[in-house]
Amino acid sequence: MKFNFSLDAALIITALTALLYLVAQVFLAGYISIFGADITVLNLTVQDKLYYGFLKSLVHTLYFTLALFVLFIAVPSIFNNFGGNIWLHKKLQNLRVAIHKDTKHRPVIHNSSFELEKALLHKDFKERAFLSCLNLSDNLGVRSAELRKLI
């Protein structure tokens, strides 16, 4: 399935208009609700709401545009003009060498400690059973020599 998407002027203007209308609607509704009134009392047109939205979001829009400019134009040009590509290439080469350096390393299984404890418990089971029988026999008054003969 092929998905074509083109960002043309109509789509940008539609999105911007919706954003400005939404900003104005939310701002005016919040401002008017303090006085216990509804926004329909103002009887504003769509054009007036777009103006309010533009005025309220102008500063944020300018900051966002400036951030995009710095991110996509200024930083790459500074990076390319001052040898950033060579520096980045060296860093990536060093990282690649560090990753492939220790190829014999095997990662630890996440539940290996559980398996180790299980093996140790099974190994020590006979000793623990014998010691608990001795302890029980001492409490019951049976001689441990007789118990050892039985085991």
mmCIF file with all atom_site columns, C-alpha atoms in Angstrom, residues 136-143:
data_model
loop_
_atom_site.group_PDB
_atom_site.id
_atom_site.type_symbol
_atom_site.label_atom_id
_atom_site.label_alt_id
_atom_site.label_comp_id
_atom_site.label_asym_id
_atom_site.label_entity_id
_atom_site.label_seq_id
_atom_site.pdbx_PDB_ins_code
_atom_site.Cartn_x
_atom_site.Cartn_y
_atom_site.Cartn_z
_atom_site.occupancy
_atom_site.B_iso_or_equiv
_atom_site.pdbx_formal_charge
_atom_site.auth_seq_id
_atom_site.auth_comp_id
_atom_site.auth_asym_id
_atom_site.auth_atom_id
_atom_site.pdbx_PDB_model_num
ATOM 1 C CA . LEU A 1 136 ? 14.754 -33.377 65.993 1.00 0.00 ? 136 LEU A CA 1
ATOM 2 C CA . SER A 1 137 ? 16.259 -36.544 67.488 1.00 0.00 ? 137 SER A CA 1
ATOM 3 C CA . ASP A 1 138 ? 18.073 -34.539 70.157 1.00 0.00 ? 138 ASP A CA 1
ATOM 4 C CA . ASN A 1 139 ? 14.800 -32.902 71.054 1.00 0.00 ? 139 ASN A CA 1
ATOM 5 C CA . LEU A 1 140 ? 13.036 -36.260 71.236 1.00 0.00 ? 140 LEU A CA 1
ATOM 6 C CA . GLY A 1 141 ? 15.821 -37.918 73.213 1.00 0.00 ? 141 GLY A CA 1
ATOM 7 C CA . VAL A 1 142 ? 16.953 -40.371 70.519 1.00 0.00 ? 142 VAL A CA 1
ATOM 8 C CA . ARG A 1 143 ? 20.647 -40.911 70.384 1.00 0.00 ? 143 ARG A CA 1
#
